[in-house]
Tab-separated table of C-alpha atoms and ligand atoms in Angstrom:
chain	number	residue	atom	x	y	z
A	1	MET	CA	227.951	132.058	140.272
A	2	ALA	CA	231.462	133.220	139.294
A	3	TYR	CA	232.698	133.607	135.743
A	4	GLY	CA	236.422	133.538	135.080
A	5	LEU	CA	238.529	134.114	132.017
A	6	GLY	CA	241.847	132.270	131.684
A	7	ILE	CA	244.584	133.503	129.358
A	8	GLU	CA	247.616	131.385	128.463
A	9	SER	CA	250.419	132.712	126.263
A	10	SER	CA	253.606	131.455	127.933
A	11	CYS	CA	255.054	129.542	124.991
A	12	ASP	CA	253.701	128.379	121.643
A	13	GLU	CA	249.979	128.047	122.327
A	14	THR	CA	247.686	131.050	122.452
A	15	SER	CA	244.701	129.998	124.494
A	16	VAL	CA	241.716	131.507	126.272
A	17	ALA	CA	238.960	129.831	128.260
A	18	ILE	CA	235.882	130.776	130.205
A	19	VAL	CA	235.035	128.760	133.269
A	20	ARG	CA	232.056	128.972	135.642
A	21	ASP	CA	232.649	128.379	139.360
A	22	GLY	CA	236.131	127.069	138.653
A	23	LYS	CA	234.888	123.803	137.184
A	24	ASP	CA	232.337	124.228	134.384
A	25	LEU	CA	234.099	124.853	131.094
A	26	LEU	CA	231.984	127.157	128.935
A	27	SER	CA	234.552	127.731	126.203
A	28	LEU	CA	238.138	126.792	125.405
A	29	LYS	CA	240.026	128.032	122.375
A	30	VAL	CA	243.612	127.010	121.599
A	31	TYR	CA	245.660	128.260	118.701
A	32	SER	CA	248.760	126.100	118.281
A	33	GLN	CA	251.758	127.736	116.622
A	34	ILE	CA	253.439	124.410	115.830
A	35	GLU	CA	253.378	125.016	112.071
A	36	SER	CA	255.253	128.311	112.452
A	37	HIS	CA	257.973	126.801	114.646
A	38	SER	CA	258.401	123.372	113.064
A	39	PRO	CA	260.879	124.500	110.351
A	40	TYR	CA	263.206	125.416	113.252
A	41	ARG	CA	262.417	122.268	115.312
A	42	GLY	CA	261.922	124.430	118.372
A	43	VAL	CA	260.058	127.498	119.588
A	44	VAL	CA	261.398	130.785	118.207
A	45	PRO	CA	260.540	133.448	120.829
A	46	GLU	CA	260.058	136.316	118.377
A	47	ILE	CA	257.716	134.278	116.179
A	48	ALA	CA	255.821	133.133	119.266
A	49	SER	CA	255.110	136.581	120.661
A	50	ARG	CA	254.039	137.970	117.272
A	51	ALA	CA	251.665	135.049	116.769
A	52	HIS	CA	250.123	135.585	120.235
A	53	LEU	CA	249.553	139.218	119.374
A	54	GLU	CA	247.902	138.334	116.074
A	55	LYS	CA	245.566	135.683	117.504
A	56	ILE	CA	244.554	136.709	120.981
A	57	ASN	CA	241.796	139.196	120.093
A	58	SER	CA	239.947	136.863	117.767
A	59	LEU	CA	240.209	133.933	120.211
A	60	LEU	CA	238.728	136.109	122.943
A	61	ALA	CA	235.855	137.279	120.754
A	62	VAL	CA	234.948	133.710	119.724
A	63	SER	CA	235.242	132.432	123.286
A	64	MET	CA	233.026	135.162	124.735
A	65	GLU	CA	230.379	134.443	122.130
A	66	GLU	CA	230.535	130.712	122.725
A	67	ALA	CA	230.204	131.175	126.490
A	68	GLY	CA	227.322	133.610	125.943
A	69	ILE	CA	228.668	136.224	128.341
A	70	ASN	CA	230.076	139.756	128.181
A	71	TYR	CA	233.311	141.039	129.690
A	72	SER	CA	231.268	142.845	132.337
A	73	ASP	CA	229.935	139.464	133.552
A	74	LEU	CA	233.446	138.307	134.469
A	75	ASP	CA	234.425	138.065	138.141
A	76	TYR	CA	238.146	137.649	137.507
A	77	VAL	CA	240.671	137.438	134.724
A	78	ALA	CA	243.422	134.890	135.337
A	79	VAL	CA	246.599	135.035	133.306
A	80	THR	CA	249.811	133.031	133.195
A	81	SER	CA	252.524	135.351	134.502
A	82	TYR	CA	255.430	132.897	134.947
A	83	PRO	CA	257.401	130.932	133.908
A	84	GLY	CA	257.565	131.324	130.143
A	85	LEU	CA	258.962	133.362	127.287
A	86	VAL	CA	258.816	136.947	128.459
A	87	GLY	CA	257.723	138.440	125.123
A	88	SER	CA	254.926	135.898	124.931
A	89	LEU	CA	253.822	136.271	128.548
A	90	MET	CA	253.614	140.019	128.026
A	91	ILE	CA	250.913	139.645	125.356
A	92	GLY	CA	248.599	137.742	127.684
A	93	ALA	CA	249.466	140.002	130.601
A	94	GLN	CA	248.702	143.139	128.633
A	95	MET	CA	245.354	141.734	127.527
A	96	ALA	CA	244.477	140.942	131.154
A	97	ARG	CA	245.464	144.483	132.177
A	98	CYS	CA	243.243	145.994	129.465
A	99	ILE	CA	240.208	143.932	130.457
A	100	SER	CA	240.807	144.699	134.120
A	101	LEU	CA	241.185	148.404	133.490
A	102	VAL	CA	238.143	148.785	131.244
A	103	TYR	CA	235.737	146.545	133.189
A	104	GLY	CA	237.107	146.882	136.716
A	105	ILE	CA	237.738	143.145	137.079
A	106	PRO	CA	240.453	141.780	139.395
A	107	ILE	CA	243.502	140.084	137.883
A	108	VAL	CA	244.828	136.804	139.210
A	109	ALA	CA	248.416	136.029	138.165
A	110	VAL	CA	248.976	132.317	137.731
A	111	ASN	CA	252.037	130.060	137.862
A	112	HIS	CA	251.941	128.075	134.631
A	113	LEU	CA	253.380	124.938	136.236
A	114	GLU	CA	250.881	124.959	139.069
A	115	ALA	CA	248.063	125.435	136.557
A	116	HIS	CA	249.129	122.249	134.726
A	117	LEU	CA	248.640	120.320	137.973
A	118	ALA	CA	245.452	122.105	139.087
A	119	VAL	CA	243.660	121.427	135.797
A	120	ILE	CA	242.383	118.134	137.240
A	121	GLY	CA	239.804	120.322	139.045
A	122	LEU	CA	237.942	120.615	135.755
A	123	GLU	CA	237.354	116.867	135.672
A	124	ARG	CA	236.766	115.949	139.318
A	125	GLU	CA	236.754	117.236	142.894
A	126	PHE	CA	240.266	118.124	144.017
A	127	PRO	CA	241.847	115.414	146.192
A	128	ALA	CA	242.934	116.532	149.672
A	129	PHE	CA	246.351	118.234	149.873
A	130	PRO	CA	249.280	117.588	150.013
A	131	TRP	CA	249.954	116.075	146.607
A	132	LEU	CA	253.093	114.998	144.813
A	133	GLY	CA	252.857	117.048	141.628
A	134	VAL	CA	254.721	115.318	138.804
A	135	LEU	CA	255.259	117.691	135.906
A	136	LEU	CA	256.450	116.231	132.615
A	137	SER	CA	256.433	118.714	129.784
A	138	GLY	CA	258.556	120.369	127.113
A	139	GLY	CA	260.333	122.467	129.727
A	140	ASN	CA	260.102	120.410	132.921
A	141	SER	CA	260.677	117.055	134.498
A	142	SER	CA	260.066	117.751	138.137
A	143	ILE	CA	258.246	116.652	141.242
A	144	TYR	CA	256.671	119.198	143.578
A	145	ILE	CA	255.192	118.925	147.010
A	146	TYR	CA	251.913	120.720	146.376
A	147	LYS	CA	250.633	121.836	149.770
A	148	GLY	CA	247.737	124.066	148.772
A	149	PHE	CA	246.771	126.534	146.044
A	150	GLY	CA	249.681	128.905	145.520
A	151	ASP	CA	251.944	126.820	147.751
A	152	LEU	CA	254.431	124.522	146.017
A	153	GLU	CA	257.859	123.301	146.992
A	154	ILE	CA	260.226	121.599	144.557
A	155	LEU	CA	261.323	118.105	145.541
A	156	ALA	CA	263.039	116.822	142.393
A	157	ASP	CA	264.199	118.455	139.223
A	158	THR	CA	265.972	117.714	135.985
A	159	GLN	CA	269.728	118.048	135.651
A	160	ASP	CA	269.571	118.706	131.931
A	161	ASP	CA	266.953	117.907	129.279
A	162	SER	CA	263.330	117.635	130.283
A	163	LEU	CA	261.389	114.547	129.224
A	164	GLY	CA	259.505	116.405	126.467
A	165	GLU	CA	262.757	117.887	125.213
A	166	ALA	CA	264.284	114.399	125.072
A	167	PHE	CA	261.284	113.199	123.039
A	168	ASP	CA	261.726	116.133	120.668
A	169	LYS	CA	265.492	115.717	120.268
A	170	VAL	CA	265.406	111.933	119.837
A	171	SER	CA	262.599	112.227	117.296
A	172	ALA	CA	264.732	114.751	115.406
A	173	VAL	CA	267.609	112.273	115.046
A	174	LEU	CA	265.067	109.640	113.982
A	175	ASN	CA	263.834	112.037	111.278
A	176	LEU	CA	260.345	112.266	112.756
A	177	PRO	CA	258.336	115.510	112.553
A	178	TYR	CA	258.339	118.194	115.262
A	179	PRO	CA	257.217	118.113	118.043
A	180	GLY	CA	258.289	114.526	118.263
A	181	GLY	CA	256.296	113.143	121.215
A	182	PRO	CA	253.226	111.826	119.401
A	183	TYR	CA	255.224	110.524	116.413
A	184	LEU	CA	257.733	108.708	118.570
A	185	GLU	CA	254.875	107.230	120.592
A	186	ALA	CA	253.249	105.911	117.408
A	187	LYS	CA	256.532	104.321	116.272
A	188	ALA	CA	257.007	102.681	119.675
A	189	LYS	CA	253.481	101.263	119.550
A	190	ALA	CA	254.186	99.707	116.173
A	191	TYR	CA	257.173	97.746	117.529
A	192	GLN	CA	256.787	93.968	117.870
A	193	LEU	CA	258.895	93.032	120.863
A	194	GLU	CA	260.785	89.800	120.383
A	195	LYS	CA	260.734	87.166	123.111
A	196	GLY	CA	263.510	87.695	125.673
A	197	GLU	CA	264.768	90.804	123.901
A	198	GLY	CA	266.990	93.035	126.038
A	199	ASN	CA	266.961	96.820	126.284
A	200	PRO	CA	269.877	98.281	124.276
A	201	PHE	CA	269.878	101.414	126.484
A	202	PRO	CA	271.310	101.542	130.020
A	203	LYS	CA	269.156	102.154	133.084
A	204	LEU	CA	269.191	105.881	133.868
A	205	LEU	CA	270.840	107.279	137.004
A	206	LYS	CA	271.373	103.838	138.454
A	207	GLU	CA	274.106	105.291	140.667
A	208	ASP	CA	271.521	107.299	142.625
A	209	GLY	CA	270.491	105.704	145.897
A	210	GLU	CA	267.042	105.810	147.471
A	211	GLU	CA	267.471	109.330	148.857
A	212	LYS	CA	268.495	111.177	145.729
A	213	ILE	CA	265.592	112.011	143.427
A	214	ARG	CA	266.324	113.710	140.125
A	215	PHE	CA	265.765	113.473	136.400
A	216	SER	CA	268.310	113.425	133.602
A	217	TYR	CA	267.668	112.463	130.011
A	218	SER	CA	270.751	113.681	128.172
A	219	GLY	CA	272.538	110.322	128.679
A	220	LEU	CA	269.631	108.479	127.075
A	221	LYS	CA	269.690	110.904	124.179
A	222	THR	CA	273.400	110.172	123.640
A	223	ALA	CA	272.818	106.415	123.941
A	224	VAL	CA	270.183	106.664	121.209
A	225	LEU	CA	272.595	108.603	119.010
A	226	TYR	CA	275.368	105.999	119.368
A	227	TYR	CA	272.943	103.137	118.771
A	228	LEU	CA	271.686	104.875	115.670
A	229	ARG	CA	275.228	105.382	114.359
A	230	ALA	CA	275.988	101.707	114.901
A	231	ASN	CA	272.845	100.794	112.954
A	232	SER	CA	272.936	103.498	110.323
A	233	GLU	CA	272.369	101.124	107.375
A	234	ALA	CA	268.813	100.328	108.437
A	235	PRO	CA	267.873	102.405	111.500
A	236	PRO	CA	265.391	100.416	113.609
A	237	VAL	CA	263.189	103.436	114.370
A	238	GLU	CA	260.335	101.468	115.984
A	239	LYS	CA	262.704	99.527	118.231
A	240	ILE	CA	264.591	102.652	119.311
A	241	SER	CA	261.317	104.442	120.033
A	242	TYR	CA	260.016	101.518	122.056
A	243	PHE	CA	263.107	101.206	124.248
A	244	PHE	CA	263.557	104.972	124.518
A	245	GLN	CA	260.080	105.235	126.045
A	246	LYS	CA	260.602	102.199	128.259
A	247	THR	CA	263.880	103.584	129.654
A	248	ALA	CA	262.583	107.135	130.034
A	249	PHE	CA	259.342	106.145	131.782
A	250	GLU	CA	261.120	103.748	134.137
A	251	LEU	CA	262.910	106.766	135.633
A	252	VAL	CA	259.563	108.516	136.116
A	253	THR	CA	257.976	105.619	138.001
A	254	ARG	CA	261.149	104.996	140.031
A	255	ASN	CA	261.250	108.647	141.081
A	256	ILE	CA	257.589	108.601	142.071
A	257	ARG	CA	258.254	105.541	144.258
A	258	LYS	CA	261.197	107.311	145.890
A	259	ALA	CA	259.210	110.524	146.402
A	260	ILE	CA	256.420	108.603	148.131
A	261	THR	CA	258.918	106.894	150.422
A	262	LYS	CA	260.677	110.153	151.218
A	263	THR	CA	257.576	112.285	151.897
A	264	GLY	CA	254.914	109.769	152.880
A	265	ILE	CA	252.544	111.550	150.482
A	266	ARG	CA	250.417	109.027	148.591
A	267	THR	CA	248.427	111.360	146.331
A	268	VAL	CA	250.153	111.742	142.982
A	269	VAL	CA	248.988	114.257	140.389
A	270	ALA	CA	250.784	114.028	137.052
A	271	ALA	CA	250.488	116.628	134.312
A	272	GLY	CA	252.123	118.380	131.360
A	273	GLY	CA	252.370	117.710	127.630
A	274	VAL	CA	254.044	114.300	127.930
A	275	LEU	CA	250.981	113.010	129.824
A	276	ALA	CA	249.282	112.871	126.427
A	277	ASN	CA	251.359	109.705	125.952
A	278	GLY	CA	249.215	106.587	126.377
A	279	THR	CA	252.168	104.358	127.290
A	280	LEU	CA	253.191	106.764	130.060
A	281	ARG	CA	249.627	106.720	131.387
A	282	GLU	CA	249.707	102.898	131.412
A	283	SER	CA	253.092	102.885	133.200
A	284	LEU	CA	251.737	105.247	135.866
A	285	GLU	CA	248.603	103.141	136.306
A	286	ALA	CA	250.738	100.008	136.714
A	287	GLU	CA	252.967	101.770	139.242
A	288	LYS	CA	249.893	102.920	141.165
A	289	GLU	CA	248.811	99.286	141.558
A	290	ARG	CA	252.315	98.213	142.551
A	291	SER	CA	253.033	101.007	145.013
A	292	GLN	CA	249.485	101.684	146.210
A	293	PHE	CA	248.879	105.396	145.800
A	294	ASP	CA	246.068	107.598	144.506
A	295	LEU	CA	246.802	108.745	140.990
A	296	PHE	CA	245.256	111.637	139.072
A	297	TYR	CA	246.084	113.095	135.680
A	298	PRO	CA	244.050	114.984	133.078
A	299	GLN	CA	241.803	112.595	131.207
A	300	LYS	CA	241.339	114.911	128.244
A	301	LYS	CA	244.510	115.311	126.202
A	302	ILE	CA	243.744	118.975	125.545
A	303	TYR	CA	244.240	119.554	129.304
A	304	CYS	CA	247.745	118.041	129.107
A	305	THR	CA	249.156	120.605	126.694
A	306	ASP	CA	249.125	124.346	127.371
A	307	ASN	CA	245.591	125.697	127.624
A	308	GLY	CA	243.611	128.594	129.072
A	309	ALA	CA	241.212	126.299	130.959
A	310	MET	CA	243.893	125.296	133.482
A	311	VAL	CA	244.629	128.989	134.074
A	312	ALA	CA	240.957	129.831	134.652
A	313	CYS	CA	240.543	126.769	136.901
A	314	LEU	CA	243.482	127.607	139.179
A	315	GLY	CA	242.581	131.293	138.875
A	316	TYR	CA	239.217	130.577	140.523
A	317	GLN	CA	240.884	129.032	143.577
A	318	LEU	CA	243.287	131.981	143.912
A	319	TRP	CA	240.427	134.452	143.326
A	320	LYS	CA	238.552	132.849	146.240
A	321	GLN	CA	241.692	133.450	148.346
A	322	LYS	CA	241.676	137.067	147.104
A	323	SER	CA	245.153	136.639	145.599
A	324	PHE	CA	244.818	139.574	143.241
A	325	VAL	CA	247.597	141.544	141.576
A	326	GLY	CA	247.705	145.182	140.519
A	327	LEU	CA	247.917	146.406	136.937
A	328	ASP	CA	251.674	146.741	137.368
A	329	PHE	CA	252.230	143.018	137.984
A	330	LYS	CA	255.319	141.507	136.400
A	331	VAL	CA	255.915	138.531	134.165
A	332	SER	CA	258.984	136.332	134.468
A	333	PRO	CA	260.850	133.515	132.740
A	334	LYS	CA	261.740	132.125	136.166
A	335	ARG	CA	260.045	129.189	137.761
A	336	ASN	CA	260.545	130.347	141.331
A	337	PHE	CA	259.379	133.886	140.681
A	338	GLU	CA	257.891	135.210	143.899
A	339	GLN	CA	257.531	138.950	143.450
A	340	ILE	CA	254.359	138.958	141.413
A	341	ILE	CA	252.104	140.661	143.941
B	1	KG4	O1	253.273	120.997	128.336
B	1	KG4	P1	253.590	121.230	126.907
B	1	KG4	O2	252.440	121.345	125.967
B	1	KG4	O3	254.396	122.558	126.700
B	1	KG4	C1	255.646	122.910	127.010
B	1	KG4	O4	256.228	122.484	128.036
B	1	KG4	O5	256.147	123.703	126.184
B	1	KG4	O6	254.558	120.038	126.443
B	1	KG4	C2	255.040	119.904	125.151
B	1	KG4	C3	255.869	118.636	125.102
B	1	KG4	C4	256.666	118.476	123.803
B	1	KG4	O7	258.004	118.216	124.130
B	1	KG4	C5	256.002	117.283	123.136
B	1	KG4	O8	256.864	116.508	122.333
B	1	KG4	C6	255.500	116.503	124.317
B	1	KG4	O9	255.043	117.470	125.227
B	1	KG4	N1	254.416	115.591	123.943
B	1	KG4	C7	254.522	114.259	124.032
B	1	KG4	C8	253.316	113.716	123.493
B	1	KG4	N2	252.520	114.771	123.119
B	1	KG4	C9	253.219	115.913	123.405
B	1	KG4	N3	255.515	113.487	124.494
B	1	KG4	C10	255.336	112.164	124.431
B	1	KG4	N4	254.232	111.571	123.917
B	1	KG4	C11	253.209	112.296	123.448
B	1	KG4	N5	252.125	111.712	122.949
């Protein structure tokens, strides 16, 4: 039996988890800093790192007690080392170093983006590699070719705003609370579509052919802004939300179709905060039927947003490969950070 601790502190969630054999979740604690950042409608790095520092010890103590183990029982400590806010990553990294130093436990440094995709291992057996890893979060709209643990290659990326960012910015202009995703989703759900009603927003990136695969949401954001200005007397918030989602998710499913055609890979794993959106899940399910591929995404919404369980889960696979790092390992804001070992 192997016990692993996962530590996540890359952005605005402080989270720790204890996992047995890479799949049995014994404890998961998440402290969300949303309240501290919402007056600024975005994550303030200095506030984030201070909050991690304040919370991490107590989360660890509660988690250890809940799991019923001691630090000396741990086989590895996995920690997010990139990408993320450096000041925030450093808090988790320093905690991992302390535990490693005191108890002689190996450290596994984890790529946050890969962990989002690998979290499905907590809910089912991993499908056979390669996968198309579709990451839709506050910082990313991208598709990876995921060849094996620790081995990802980027296939498609965003040119500007990520999907989560677009949700947050559009919800801001609609006067919805921060972070906007769940509120905008609720407004969209409340919309009664009229028969034959057309989409007021243009299809995204329609100039791209079959070969080019990329994301871009800034044009949609601008279209929403203009539509809102033209309807400023009585802003149709539900209608805008509905068609915003429809337009945004159409680009996701189109890009998945293109990625399958380009690579021949028919295993799609989708993850990240935006996967908490029920309409997106339905769109992906519908696309799966249409285009005939195997689709996986985290069933539990807590596994969509940042969490320590995904770090411990991926950490187990890397620990089995003996991908350890020394106490002097680095953290990085960069997504393609390679020099961690
Ligand atoms: O993966 P994540 O927790 O962290 C970062 O990337 O920082 O993603 C956060 C993003 C936010 O932009 C948030 O608005 C979005 O995920 N999000 C949603 C929903 N829940 C969270 N977007 C759409 N619909 C939702 N229900």
